[in-house]
Amino acid sequence: MLSAPTSPIGPAVEAGASMDELLLALRAAAETTRLRLLVLCARGELTVSELAQILGQSQPRVSRHLKLLCDAGLLDRFREGSWVFYRLSSGSAASALVRHLVTACGEADQTIALDLQRLAAIKRQRAEMAAAYFRENAARWHHIRSLYVDEREVEAALDQIIASAQPHDLLDIGTGTGRMLEILGPHAGHALGIDQSREMLAVARVNLERAGLANGSVRLGDMYQLPLSDASFDAIVIHQVLHYAERPADAIAEAARVLRPEGVLIVVDFAPHVLEFLRDEQAHRRLGFADGEVADWCRAAGLDPAPARHLPGDPLTVVIWTAYRRDPAADAQPRLRHTGRRRAAPTEEALLG
Ligand SMILES: C[S@@+](CC[C@H](N)C(=O)[O-])C[C@H]1O[C@@H](n2cnc3c(N)ncnc32)[C@H](O)[C@@H]1O
């Protein structure tokens, strides 16, 4: 694993809590409704209306309890458009304590057992809605997939790159249904997907849940303005997204901004092609990209491009472009990392195996 990461979406994880912080956290948790809320939020990201439905209490009442839990650092709150989600805190001083409390709250308790049954019903309902959306869009995705190389080949190549990078924090920009998170997330300490479509994120949440990817989550966001701190990810994937971009160079520059020194950016898209109908039928903005232009965008963003890998299909060729963020400290004093990865871009043999 790469060392000494800072949390990409919040304050750094603290080593321990002060007595005041612990007492605040214990007081906040020491109430029936709030303890039930903690147990529920430990099992996924939930909205106030879902929590109110499970608890059988009014939304204003549940909101008051949630605010108290957030103020005490036991829950994290994040907005996605008009929806607000709550999940167990991961970056506060009280995070470890709340995990112990939740683990101690077994299903032997009848109230907790009933809450969890209702939660399961809500998750089933979410899955059915997401599946309906996916069904409506699946036909057009299936058509375009038939135009290029077997996806398993692309996925195997990506798996190889990410497995050797061993990122602590992995970001998937334009995550869609979360497929990249599903296959690459297990190699990372933490995997986050960003997408501008709430419907896609609903499908992704169901897929991550089904895949049991406990370290994965998704957020609404725009690839041109990522809601993330500078230098907060070790590996970033942009898979089949760039051809929709009005400003692909800006999307790459924004990805480079959140990449840590020596981190890797992987862009997967099509080589230049002439399938004009993809513009009209699939809203493609760009008909593929030349290696040179992607390399130039990477260089302009402060990244060192590595040789591209081409996976020819009929009629579309998929290309995997990789680029590494320069480490100013390593430039001053050249050295090899413990991961075995080179400071500058690796050779094609090293990259492709
Ligand atoms: C063809 S899908 C690819 C999804 C996923 N990367 C995969 O390969 O399975 C393209 C995705 O890019 C997302 N997208 C397009 N423009 C975006 C933007 N400006 N910011 C964030 N996501 C965007 C779309 O919502 C869609 O989910």
mmCIF file of C-alpha atoms and ligand atoms in Angstrom:
data_model
loop_
_atom_site.group_PDB
_atom_site.id
_atom_site.type_symbol
_atom_site.label_atom_id
_atom_site.label_comp_id
_atom_site.label_asym_id
_atom_site.label_seq_id
_atom_site.Cartn_x
_atom_site.Cartn_y
_atom_site.Cartn_z
ATOM 1 C CA MET A 1 0.000 0.000 0.000
ATOM 2 C CA LEU A 2 1.126 3.573 -0.541
ATOM 3 C CA SER A 3 1.922 5.269 2.719
ATOM 4 C CA ALA A 4 0.529 8.137 4.797
ATOM 5 C CA PRO A 5 -2.691 8.940 2.946
ATOM 6 C CA THR A 6 -4.904 11.820 3.950
ATOM 7 C CA SER A 7 -8.667 11.264 3.805
ATOM 8 C CA PRO A 8 -9.884 12.355 0.348
ATOM 9 C CA ILE A 9 -13.241 13.723 1.432
ATOM 10 C CA GLY A 10 -12.775 14.854 4.976
ATOM 11 C CA PRO A 11 -10.374 15.599 7.766
ATOM 12 C CA ALA A 12 -7.526 13.187 8.486
ATOM 13 C CA VAL A 13 -8.425 10.135 10.596
ATOM 14 C CA GLU A 14 -7.307 10.821 14.134
ATOM 15 C CA ALA A 15 -5.312 8.295 16.081
ATOM 16 C CA GLY A 16 -7.463 8.606 19.231
ATOM 17 C CA ALA A 17 -10.189 10.712 20.762
ATOM 18 C CA SER A 18 -9.868 13.092 23.719
ATOM 19 C CA MET A 19 -11.953 12.393 26.820
ATOM 20 C CA ASP A 20 -14.259 15.320 25.947
ATOM 21 C CA GLU A 21 -14.828 13.915 22.457
ATOM 22 C CA LEU A 22 -15.554 10.453 23.846
ATOM 23 C CA LEU A 23 -18.015 11.797 26.419
ATOM 24 C CA LEU A 24 -19.803 13.840 23.755
ATOM 25 C CA ALA A 25 -20.032 10.754 21.547
ATOM 26 C CA LEU A 26 -21.257 8.513 24.372
ATOM 27 C CA ARG A 27 -23.917 11.035 25.433
ATOM 28 C CA ALA A 28 -25.127 11.344 21.823
ATOM 29 C CA ALA A 29 -25.377 7.565 21.392
ATOM 30 C CA ALA A 30 -27.042 6.919 24.768
ATOM 31 C CA GLU A 31 -30.650 7.170 23.578
ATOM 32 C CA THR A 32 -32.861 4.496 22.004
ATOM 33 C CA THR A 33 -33.701 6.191 18.683
ATOM 34 C CA ARG A 34 -30.155 7.406 18.173
ATOM 35 C CA LEU A 35 -28.652 3.995 18.865
ATOM 36 C CA ARG A 36 -31.099 2.491 16.335
ATOM 37 C CA LEU A 37 -30.055 5.148 13.811
ATOM 38 C CA LEU A 38 -26.388 4.273 14.307
ATOM 39 C CA VAL A 39 -27.054 0.569 13.771
ATOM 40 C CA LEU A 40 -28.986 1.322 10.558
ATOM 41 C CA CYS A 41 -26.421 3.780 9.156
ATOM 42 C CA ALA A 42 -23.677 1.227 9.775
ATOM 43 C CA ARG A 43 -25.359 -0.921 7.119
ATOM 44 C CA GLY A 44 -25.369 1.596 4.284
ATOM 45 C CA GLU A 45 -26.045 5.167 3.221
ATOM 46 C CA LEU A 46 -29.614 6.129 4.064
ATOM 47 C CA THR A 47 -31.819 9.197 3.595
ATOM 48 C CA VAL A 48 -33.918 10.819 6.318
ATOM 49 C CA SER A 49 -37.115 9.607 4.683
ATOM 50 C CA GLU A 50 -35.836 6.012 4.575
ATOM 51 C CA LEU A 51 -34.759 6.213 8.214
ATOM 52 C CA ALA A 52 -38.085 7.773 9.248
ATOM 53 C CA GLN A 53 -39.938 4.989 7.405
ATOM 54 C CA ILE A 54 -37.917 2.284 9.182
ATOM 55 C CA LEU A 55 -38.247 3.824 12.647
ATOM 56 C CA GLY A 56 -41.928 4.748 12.199
ATOM 57 C CA GLN A 57 -41.205 8.318 13.384
ATOM 58 C CA SER A 58 -41.736 11.737 11.806
ATOM 59 C CA GLN A 59 -39.002 13.175 9.573
ATOM 60 C CA PRO A 60 -38.466 16.341 11.680
ATOM 61 C CA ARG A 61 -37.955 14.194 14.763
ATOM 62 C CA VAL A 62 -35.524 11.863 13.014
ATOM 63 C CA SER A 63 -33.693 14.884 11.536
ATOM 64 C CA ARG A 64 -33.132 16.306 15.019
ATOM 65 C CA HIS A 65 -31.594 13.045 16.197
ATOM 66 C CA LEU A 66 -29.444 12.833 13.069
ATOM 67 C CA LYS A 67 -28.136 16.366 13.582
ATOM 68 C CA LEU A 68 -27.091 15.509 17.112
ATOM 69 C CA LEU A 69 -25.262 12.388 15.916
ATOM 70 C CA CYS A 70 -23.497 14.378 13.177
ATOM 71 C CA ASP A 71 -22.501 17.126 15.627
ATOM 72 C CA ALA A 72 -20.991 14.491 17.913
ATOM 73 C CA GLY A 73 -18.955 13.086 15.002
ATOM 74 C CA LEU A 74 -20.792 9.743 14.952
ATOM 75 C CA LEU A 75 -22.415 10.168 11.539
ATOM 76 C CA ASP A 76 -21.333 11.814 8.272
ATOM 77 C CA ARG A 77 -23.919 13.713 6.246
ATOM 78 C CA PHE A 78 -23.589 14.382 2.527
ATOM 79 C CA ARG A 79 -25.871 15.948 -0.027
ATOM 80 C CA GLU A 80 -26.575 14.526 -3.470
ATOM 81 C CA GLY A 81 -28.791 16.999 -5.341
ATOM 82 C CA SER A 82 -31.946 17.347 -3.280
ATOM 83 C CA TRP A 83 -31.238 14.179 -1.285
ATOM 84 C CA VAL A 84 -29.213 14.033 1.913
ATOM 85 C CA PHE A 85 -27.547 10.778 2.925
ATOM 86 C CA TYR A 86 -26.214 9.657 6.305
ATOM 87 C CA ARG A 87 -23.555 7.070 6.965
ATOM 88 C CA LEU A 88 -21.358 6.068 9.879
ATOM 89 C CA SER A 89 -18.525 8.536 10.366
ATOM 90 C CA SER A 90 -15.175 7.472 8.979
ATOM 91 C CA GLY A 91 -12.977 10.481 9.672
ATOM 92 C CA SER A 92 -13.889 11.661 13.171
ATOM 93 C CA ALA A 93 -12.227 11.034 16.485
ATOM 94 C CA ALA A 94 -15.252 8.974 17.575
ATOM 95 C CA SER A 95 -15.319 6.669 14.522
ATOM 96 C CA ALA A 96 -13.724 3.717 16.295
ATOM 97 C CA LEU A 97 -16.044 4.069 19.282
ATOM 98 C CA VAL A 98 -19.194 4.088 17.155
ATOM 99 C CA ARG A 99 -18.083 0.932 15.340
ATOM 100 C CA HIS A 100 -17.632 -0.836 18.684
ATOM 101 C CA LEU A 101 -21.095 0.295 19.804
ATOM 102 C CA VAL A 102 -22.748 -0.908 16.621
ATOM 103 C CA THR A 103 -21.002 -4.275 16.775
ATOM 104 C CA ALA A 104 -22.140 -4.686 20.390
ATOM 105 C CA CYS A 105 -25.766 -4.051 19.349
ATOM 106 C CA GLY A 106 -26.718 -7.555 18.253
ATOM 107 C CA GLU A 107 -29.796 -8.672 16.370
ATOM 108 C CA ALA A 108 -31.000 -10.521 19.450
ATOM 109 C CA ASP A 109 -32.729 -7.304 20.436
ATOM 110 C CA GLN A 110 -36.271 -7.362 18.981
ATOM 111 C CA THR A 111 -36.354 -3.670 18.095
ATOM 112 C CA ILE A 112 -33.048 -3.891 16.254
ATOM 113 C CA ALA A 113 -34.111 -7.103 14.486
ATOM 114 C CA LEU A 114 -37.324 -5.422 13.251
ATOM 115 C CA ASP A 115 -35.405 -2.323 12.099
ATOM 116 C CA LEU A 116 -33.047 -4.522 10.096
ATOM 117 C CA GLN A 117 -35.968 -6.387 8.492
ATOM 118 C CA ARG A 118 -37.473 -3.068 7.391
ATOM 119 C CA LEU A 119 -34.076 -1.931 6.118
ATOM 120 C CA ALA A 120 -33.819 -5.108 4.026
ATOM 121 C CA ALA A 121 -37.255 -4.365 2.521
ATOM 122 C CA ILE A 122 -36.163 -0.826 1.591
ATOM 123 C CA LYS A 123 -32.998 -2.140 -0.032
ATOM 124 C CA ARG A 124 -35.067 -4.628 -2.060
ATOM 125 C CA GLN A 125 -37.311 -1.770 -3.185
ATOM 126 C CA ARG A 126 -34.254 0.306 -4.210
ATOM 127 C CA ALA A 127 -32.833 -2.642 -6.139
ATOM 128 C CA GLU A 128 -36.111 -3.099 -8.050
ATOM 129 C CA MET A 129 -36.211 0.588 -9.014
ATOM 130 C CA ALA A 130 -32.586 0.554 -10.113
ATOM 131 C CA ALA A 131 -33.100 -2.611 -12.145
ATOM 132 C CA ALA A 132 -36.061 -1.012 -13.944
ATOM 133 C CA TYR A 133 -33.880 1.963 -14.897
ATOM 134 C CA PHE A 134 -31.088 -0.322 -16.024
ATOM 135 C CA ARG A 135 -33.494 -2.393 -18.152
ATOM 136 C CA GLU A 136 -34.610 0.754 -20.001
ATOM 137 C CA ASN A 137 -31.017 1.674 -20.870
ATOM 138 C CA ALA A 138 -29.448 -1.741 -21.216
ATOM 139 C CA ALA A 139 -30.413 -2.185 -24.866
ATOM 140 C CA ARG A 140 -28.382 0.763 -26.123
ATOM 141 C CA TRP A 141 -25.376 -0.149 -23.947
ATOM 142 C CA HIS A 142 -25.503 -3.694 -25.213
ATOM 143 C CA HIS A 143 -25.439 -2.451 -28.806
ATOM 144 C CA ILE A 144 -22.343 -0.307 -28.345
ATOM 145 C CA ARG A 145 -20.534 -3.015 -26.392
ATOM 146 C CA SER A 146 -20.961 -5.371 -29.343
ATOM 147 C CA LEU A 147 -18.868 -2.947 -31.429
ATOM 148 C CA TYR A 148 -15.629 -3.433 -29.534
ATOM 149 C CA VAL A 149 -13.301 -5.936 -27.979
ATOM 150 C CA ASP A 150 -14.555 -8.314 -25.274
ATOM 151 C CA GLU A 151 -14.861 -6.254 -22.104
ATOM 152 C CA ARG A 152 -13.198 -9.012 -20.119
ATOM 153 C CA GLU A 153 -9.969 -8.285 -21.969
ATOM 154 C CA VAL A 154 -10.117 -4.597 -21.025
ATOM 155 C CA GLU A 155 -11.045 -5.398 -17.449
ATOM 156 C CA ALA A 156 -8.200 -7.907 -17.089
ATOM 157 C CA ALA A 157 -5.694 -5.287 -18.285
ATOM 158 C CA LEU A 158 -7.040 -2.717 -15.815
ATOM 159 C CA ASP A 159 -7.038 -5.251 -13.014
ATOM 160 C CA GLN A 160 -3.347 -5.895 -13.675
ATOM 161 C CA ILE A 161 -2.420 -2.199 -13.538
ATOM 162 C CA ILE A 162 -4.404 -1.488 -10.361
ATOM 163 C CA ALA A 163 -3.264 -4.694 -8.650
ATOM 164 C CA SER A 164 0.354 -3.637 -9.101
ATOM 165 C CA ALA A 165 -0.332 -0.022 -8.024
ATOM 166 C CA GLN A 166 -2.056 -1.186 -4.805
ATOM 167 C CA PRO A 167 -3.766 2.177 -4.269
ATOM 168 C CA HIS A 168 -4.895 3.218 -0.836
ATOM 169 C CA ASP A 169 -7.524 5.490 -2.409
ATOM 170 C CA LEU A 170 -9.040 4.686 -5.814
ATOM 171 C CA LEU A 171 -11.311 7.078 -7.727
ATOM 172 C CA ASP A 172 -13.582 6.107 -10.626
ATOM 173 C CA ILE A 173 -14.717 9.212 -12.541
ATOM 174 C CA GLY A 174 -18.016 8.732 -14.422
ATOM 175 C CA THR A 175 -18.597 5.508 -12.521
ATOM 176 C CA GLY A 176 -21.996 4.838 -14.126
ATOM 177 C CA THR A 177 -23.240 1.543 -12.755
ATOM 178 C CA GLY A 178 -20.074 1.130 -10.669
ATOM 179 C CA ARG A 179 -18.549 -1.661 -12.760
ATOM 180 C CA MET A 180 -14.973 -0.372 -12.368
ATOM 181 C CA LEU A 181 -15.422 -0.083 -8.600
ATOM 182 C CA GLU A 182 -16.669 -3.660 -8.476
ATOM 183 C CA ILE A 183 -13.685 -5.130 -10.301
ATOM 184 C CA LEU A 184 -10.911 -2.783 -9.120
ATOM 185 C CA GLY A 185 -12.190 -1.810 -5.656
ATOM 186 C CA PRO A 186 -10.957 -5.026 -3.998
ATOM 187 C CA HIS A 187 -7.344 -3.918 -4.746
ATOM 188 C CA ALA A 188 -7.828 -0.600 -2.921
ATOM 189 C CA GLY A 189 -8.176 0.459 0.686
ATOM 190 C CA HIS A 190 -11.030 2.767 -0.261
ATOM 191 C CA ALA A 191 -12.810 3.144 -3.602
ATOM 192 C CA LEU A 192 -15.003 6.085 -4.587
ATOM 193 C CA GLY A 193 -17.107 6.534 -7.726
ATOM 194 C CA ILE A 194 -18.272 9.938 -8.984
ATOM 195 C CA ASP A 195 -21.034 10.449 -11.535
ATOM 196 C CA GLN A 196 -23.318 13.289 -12.548
ATOM 197 C CA SER A 197 -26.335 11.021 -12.975
ATOM 198 C CA ARG A 198 -28.353 10.228 -9.883
ATOM 199 C CA GLU A 199 -30.070 7.339 -11.693
ATOM 200 C CA MET A 200 -26.711 5.769 -12.522
ATOM 201 C CA LEU A 201 -25.622 6.163 -8.916
ATOM 202 C CA ALA A 202 -28.770 4.384 -7.749
ATOM 203 C CA VAL A 203 -27.825 1.418 -9.942
ATOM 204 C CA ALA A 204 -24.206 1.625 -8.740
ATOM 205 C CA ARG A 205 -25.255 1.535 -5.076
ATOM 206 C CA VAL A 206 -27.256 -1.618 -5.661
ATOM 207 C CA ASN A 207 -24.358 -3.217 -7.553
ATOM 208 C CA LEU A 208 -21.811 -2.366 -4.832
ATOM 209 C CA GLU A 209 -24.134 -3.722 -2.190
ATOM 210 C CA ARG A 210 -24.667 -6.930 -4.152
ATOM 211 C CA ALA A 211 -20.914 -7.281 -4.698
ATOM 212 C CA GLY A 212 -20.332 -6.802 -0.957
ATOM 213 C CA LEU A 213 -17.796 -4.013 -1.625
ATOM 214 C CA ALA A 214 -17.693 -2.591 1.894
ATOM 215 C CA ASN A 215 -14.859 -0.144 1.077
ATOM 216 C CA GLY A 216 -16.692 1.324 -1.939
ATOM 217 C CA SER A 217 -19.080 4.244 -2.182
ATOM 218 C CA VAL A 218 -20.409 6.652 -4.800
ATOM 219 C CA ARG A 219 -21.130 10.385 -4.889
ATOM 220 C CA LEU A 220 -22.861 12.795 -7.200
ATOM 221 C CA GLY A 221 -20.312 15.083 -8.837
ATOM 222 C CA ASP A 222 -19.114 16.675 -12.032
ATOM 223 C CA MET A 223 -15.825 15.524 -13.551
ATOM 224 C CA TYR A 224 -14.905 19.152 -14.286
ATOM 225 C CA GLN A 225 -15.304 20.167 -10.649
ATOM 226 C CA LEU A 226 -14.673 17.134 -8.501
ATOM 227 C CA PRO A 227 -15.906 17.598 -4.940
ATOM 228 C CA LEU A 228 -12.552 16.309 -3.664
ATOM 229 C CA SER A 229 -9.340 17.667 -2.132
ATOM 230 C CA ASP A 230 -6.096 18.138 -4.055
ATOM 231 C CA ALA A 231 -3.738 15.139 -4.115
ATOM 232 C CA SER A 232 -6.103 12.748 -2.353
ATOM 233 C CA PHE A 233 -6.130 9.609 -4.586
ATOM 234 C CA ASP A 234 -3.412 7.141 -5.616
ATOM 235 C CA ALA A 235 -5.200 5.790 -8.697
ATOM 236 C CA ILE A 236 -7.908 7.298 -10.899
ATOM 237 C CA VAL A 237 -9.877 5.565 -13.647
ATOM 238 C CA ILE A 238 -11.883 7.326 -16.392
ATOM 239 C CA HIS A 239 -13.466 4.435 -18.270
ATOM 240 C CA GLN A 240 -15.614 5.138 -21.358
ATOM 241 C CA VAL A 241 -16.501 8.640 -20.206
ATOM 242 C CA LEU A 242 -14.204 10.989 -22.092
ATOM 243 C CA HIS A 243 -16.032 10.615 -25.435
ATOM 244 C CA TYR A 244 -19.002 12.392 -23.816
ATOM 245 C CA ALA A 245 -16.812 15.275 -22.689
ATOM 246 C CA GLU A 246 -17.092 18.759 -24.162
ATOM 247 C CA ARG A 247 -13.681 19.556 -22.632
ATOM 248 C CA PRO A 248 -11.666 16.335 -22.277
ATOM 249 C CA ALA A 249 -8.412 18.211 -21.517
ATOM 250 C CA ASP A 250 -10.107 19.957 -18.582
ATOM 251 C CA ALA A 251 -11.469 16.641 -17.307
ATOM 252 C CA ILE A 252 -7.927 15.211 -17.326
ATOM 253 C CA ALA A 253 -6.523 18.335 -15.620
ATOM 254 C CA GLU A 254 -9.168 18.044 -12.899
ATOM 255 C CA ALA A 255 -8.348 14.359 -12.393
ATOM 256 C CA ALA A 256 -4.638 15.253 -12.173
ATOM 257 C CA ARG A 257 -5.442 17.789 -9.470
ATOM 258 C CA VAL A 258 -6.769 15.105 -7.119
ATOM 259 C CA LEU A 259 -3.975 12.613 -7.936
ATOM 260 C CA ARG A 260 -1.216 12.150 -5.330
ATOM 261 C CA PRO A 261 2.433 12.353 -6.362
ATOM 262 C CA GLU A 262 3.375 9.081 -8.101
ATOM 263 C CA GLY A 263 -0.327 8.262 -8.473
ATOM 264 C CA VAL A 264 -1.607 6.752 -11.720
ATOM 265 C CA LEU A 265 -4.351 8.050 -14.038
ATOM 266 C CA ILE A 266 -5.904 5.471 -16.349
ATOM 267 C CA VAL A 267 -8.085 6.645 -19.219
ATOM 268 C CA VAL A 268 -9.936 4.052 -21.292
ATOM 269 C CA ASP A 269 -11.717 5.108 -24.464
ATOM 270 C CA PHE A 270 -11.810 4.575 -28.215
ATOM 271 C CA ALA A 271 -9.106 5.179 -30.792
ATOM 272 C CA PRO A 272 -10.218 7.620 -33.546
ATOM 273 C CA HIS A 273 -13.116 6.096 -35.553
ATOM 274 C CA VAL A 274 -15.760 7.063 -38.107
ATOM 275 C CA LEU A 275 -18.967 5.724 -36.555
ATOM 276 C CA GLU A 276 -20.849 8.979 -36.915
ATOM 277 C CA PHE A 277 -24.124 7.409 -35.708
ATOM 278 C CA LEU A 278 -22.657 7.234 -32.199
ATOM 279 C CA ARG A 279 -23.014 11.012 -32.045
ATOM 280 C CA ASP A 280 -26.748 10.940 -32.826
ATOM 281 C CA GLU A 281 -27.769 7.709 -31.154
ATOM 282 C CA GLN A 282 -25.426 7.588 -28.156
ATOM 283 C CA ALA A 283 -24.695 11.280 -27.560
ATOM 284 C CA HIS A 284 -20.964 10.763 -28.161
ATOM 285 C CA ARG A 285 -19.253 14.106 -28.459
ATOM 286 C CA ARG A 286 -15.900 12.794 -29.684
ATOM 287 C CA LEU A 287 -15.284 9.957 -32.137
ATOM 288 C CA GLY A 288 -12.266 8.582 -30.279
ATOM 289 C CA PHE A 289 -8.913 10.083 -29.351
ATOM 290 C CA ALA A 290 -5.405 9.929 -30.811
ATOM 291 C CA ASP A 291 -2.583 8.789 -28.509
ATOM 292 C CA GLY A 292 -0.737 12.056 -29.084
ATOM 293 C CA GLU A 293 -3.584 14.298 -27.963
ATOM 294 C CA VAL A 294 -4.236 12.305 -24.782
ATOM 295 C CA ALA A 295 -0.489 12.347 -24.000
ATOM 296 C CA ASP A 296 -0.388 16.127 -24.561
ATOM 297 C CA TRP A 297 -3.332 16.691 -22.202
ATOM 298 C CA CYS A 298 -1.614 14.548 -19.569
ATOM 299 C CA ARG A 299 1.684 16.431 -19.911
ATOM 300 C CA ALA A 300 -0.142 19.771 -19.691
ATOM 301 C CA ALA A 301 -1.699 18.524 -16.449
ATOM 302 C CA GLY A 302 1.726 17.674 -14.981
ATOM 303 C CA LEU A 303 1.549 13.930 -15.661
ATOM 304 C CA ASP A 304 4.101 11.643 -17.354
ATOM 305 C CA PRO A 305 2.303 9.547 -19.992
ATOM 306 C CA ALA A 306 3.271 5.895 -20.430
ATOM 307 C CA PRO A 307 2.948 3.998 -23.740
ATOM 308 C CA ALA A 308 -0.708 3.430 -24.692
ATOM 309 C CA ARG A 309 -2.123 -0.066 -25.015
ATOM 310 C CA HIS A 310 -4.431 -0.760 -27.986
ATOM 311 C CA LEU A 311 -7.053 -3.523 -27.892
ATOM 312 C CA PRO A 312 -8.342 -3.810 -31.469
ATOM 313 C CA GLY A 313 -12.020 -4.691 -31.954
ATOM 314 C CA ASP A 314 -14.380 -4.634 -34.902
ATOM 315 C CA PRO A 315 -14.936 -1.828 -35.704
ATOM 316 C CA LEU A 316 -13.874 0.001 -32.544
ATOM 317 C CA THR A 317 -10.431 -0.164 -30.949
ATOM 318 C CA VAL A 318 -10.264 0.390 -27.207
ATOM 319 C CA VAL A 319 -7.172 2.194 -25.890
ATOM 320 C CA ILE A 320 -5.791 2.227 -22.352
ATOM 321 C CA TRP A 321 -3.760 5.350 -21.641
ATOM 322 C CA THR A 322 -1.834 5.569 -18.363
ATOM 323 C CA ALA A 323 0.004 8.547 -16.919
ATOM 324 C CA TYR A 324 1.789 9.117 -13.621
ATOM 325 C CA ARG A 325 1.917 12.237 -11.536
ATOM 326 C CA ARG A 326 5.423 13.510 -11.047
ATOM 327 C CA ASP A 327 6.682 13.596 -7.493
ATOM 328 C CA PRO A 328 8.624 16.854 -6.988
ATOM 329 C CA ALA A 329 10.377 15.365 -3.946
ATOM 330 C CA ALA A 330 11.478 12.284 -5.874
ATOM 331 C CA ASP A 331 12.630 14.478 -8.782
ATOM 332 C CA ALA A 332 15.019 16.172 -6.381
ATOM 333 C CA GLN A 333 16.328 12.841 -5.072
ATOM 334 C CA PRO A 334 15.743 9.894 -7.451
ATOM 335 C CA ARG A 335 14.817 6.618 -5.770
ATOM 336 C CA LEU A 336 12.742 3.466 -6.290
ATOM 337 C CA ARG A 337 9.520 3.004 -4.358
ATOM 338 C CA HIS A 338 8.888 -0.063 -2.279
ATOM 339 C CA THR A 339 6.059 -0.990 -4.659
ATOM 340 C CA GLY A 340 8.693 -1.472 -7.334
ATOM 341 C CA ARG A 341 6.947 1.121 -9.464
ATOM 342 C CA ARG A 342 9.239 3.602 -11.186
ATOM 343 C CA ARG A 343 9.269 7.257 -10.366
ATOM 344 C CA ALA A 344 8.783 8.203 -14.014
ATOM 345 C CA ALA A 345 6.484 6.440 -16.480
ATOM 346 C CA PRO A 346 7.244 2.710 -16.730
ATOM 347 C CA THR A 347 8.279 0.946 -19.918
ATOM 348 C CA GLU A 348 5.597 -0.806 -21.968
ATOM 349 C CA GLU A 349 6.828 -4.214 -20.765
ATOM 350 C CA ALA A 350 6.563 -3.158 -17.116
ATOM 351 C CA LEU A 351 3.098 -1.732 -17.658
ATOM 352 C CA LEU A 352 1.554 -4.456 -19.747
ATOM 353 C CA GLY A 353 3.205 -7.461 -18.154
HETATM 354 C C1 LIG B 1 -20.832 5.066 -20.752
HETATM 355 S S1 LIG B 1 -21.000 5.458 -19.066
HETATM 356 C C2 LIG B 1 -19.537 4.654 -18.429
HETATM 357 C C3 LIG B 1 -19.731 4.237 -17.020
HETATM 358 C C4 LIG B 1 -18.554 3.492 -16.389
HETATM 359 N N1 LIG B 1 -17.342 4.269 -16.369
HETATM 360 C C5 LIG B 1 -18.340 2.174 -17.086
HETATM 361 O O1 LIG B 1 -17.462 2.104 -17.918
HETATM 362 O O2 LIG B 1 -19.090 1.225 -16.809
HETATM 363 C C6 LIG B 1 -20.523 7.183 -18.947
HETATM 364 C C7 LIG B 1 -20.818 7.792 -17.597
HETATM 365 O O3 LIG B 1 -20.209 9.069 -17.528
HETATM 366 C C8 LIG B 1 -21.057 9.910 -16.769
HETATM 367 N N2 LIG B 1 -20.726 11.297 -17.049
HETATM 368 C C9 LIG B 1 -20.826 11.947 -18.229
HETATM 369 N N3 LIG B 1 -20.450 13.234 -18.082
HETATM 370 C C10 LIG B 1 -20.087 13.401 -16.783
HETATM 371 C C11 LIG B 1 -19.613 14.506 -16.017
HETATM 372 N N4 LIG B 1 -19.451 15.727 -16.546
HETATM 373 N N5 LIG B 1 -19.341 14.319 -14.715
HETATM 374 C C12 LIG B 1 -19.529 13.102 -14.141
HETATM 375 N N6 LIG B 1 -19.995 12.021 -14.809
HETATM 376 C C13 LIG B 1 -20.272 12.163 -16.118
HETATM 377 C C14 LIG B 1 -22.446 9.499 -17.230
HETATM 378 O O4 LIG B 1 -23.448 9.878 -16.322
HETATM 379 C C15 LIG B 1 -22.297 7.992 -17.346
HETATM 380 O O5 LIG B 1 -22.656 7.340 -16.166
#
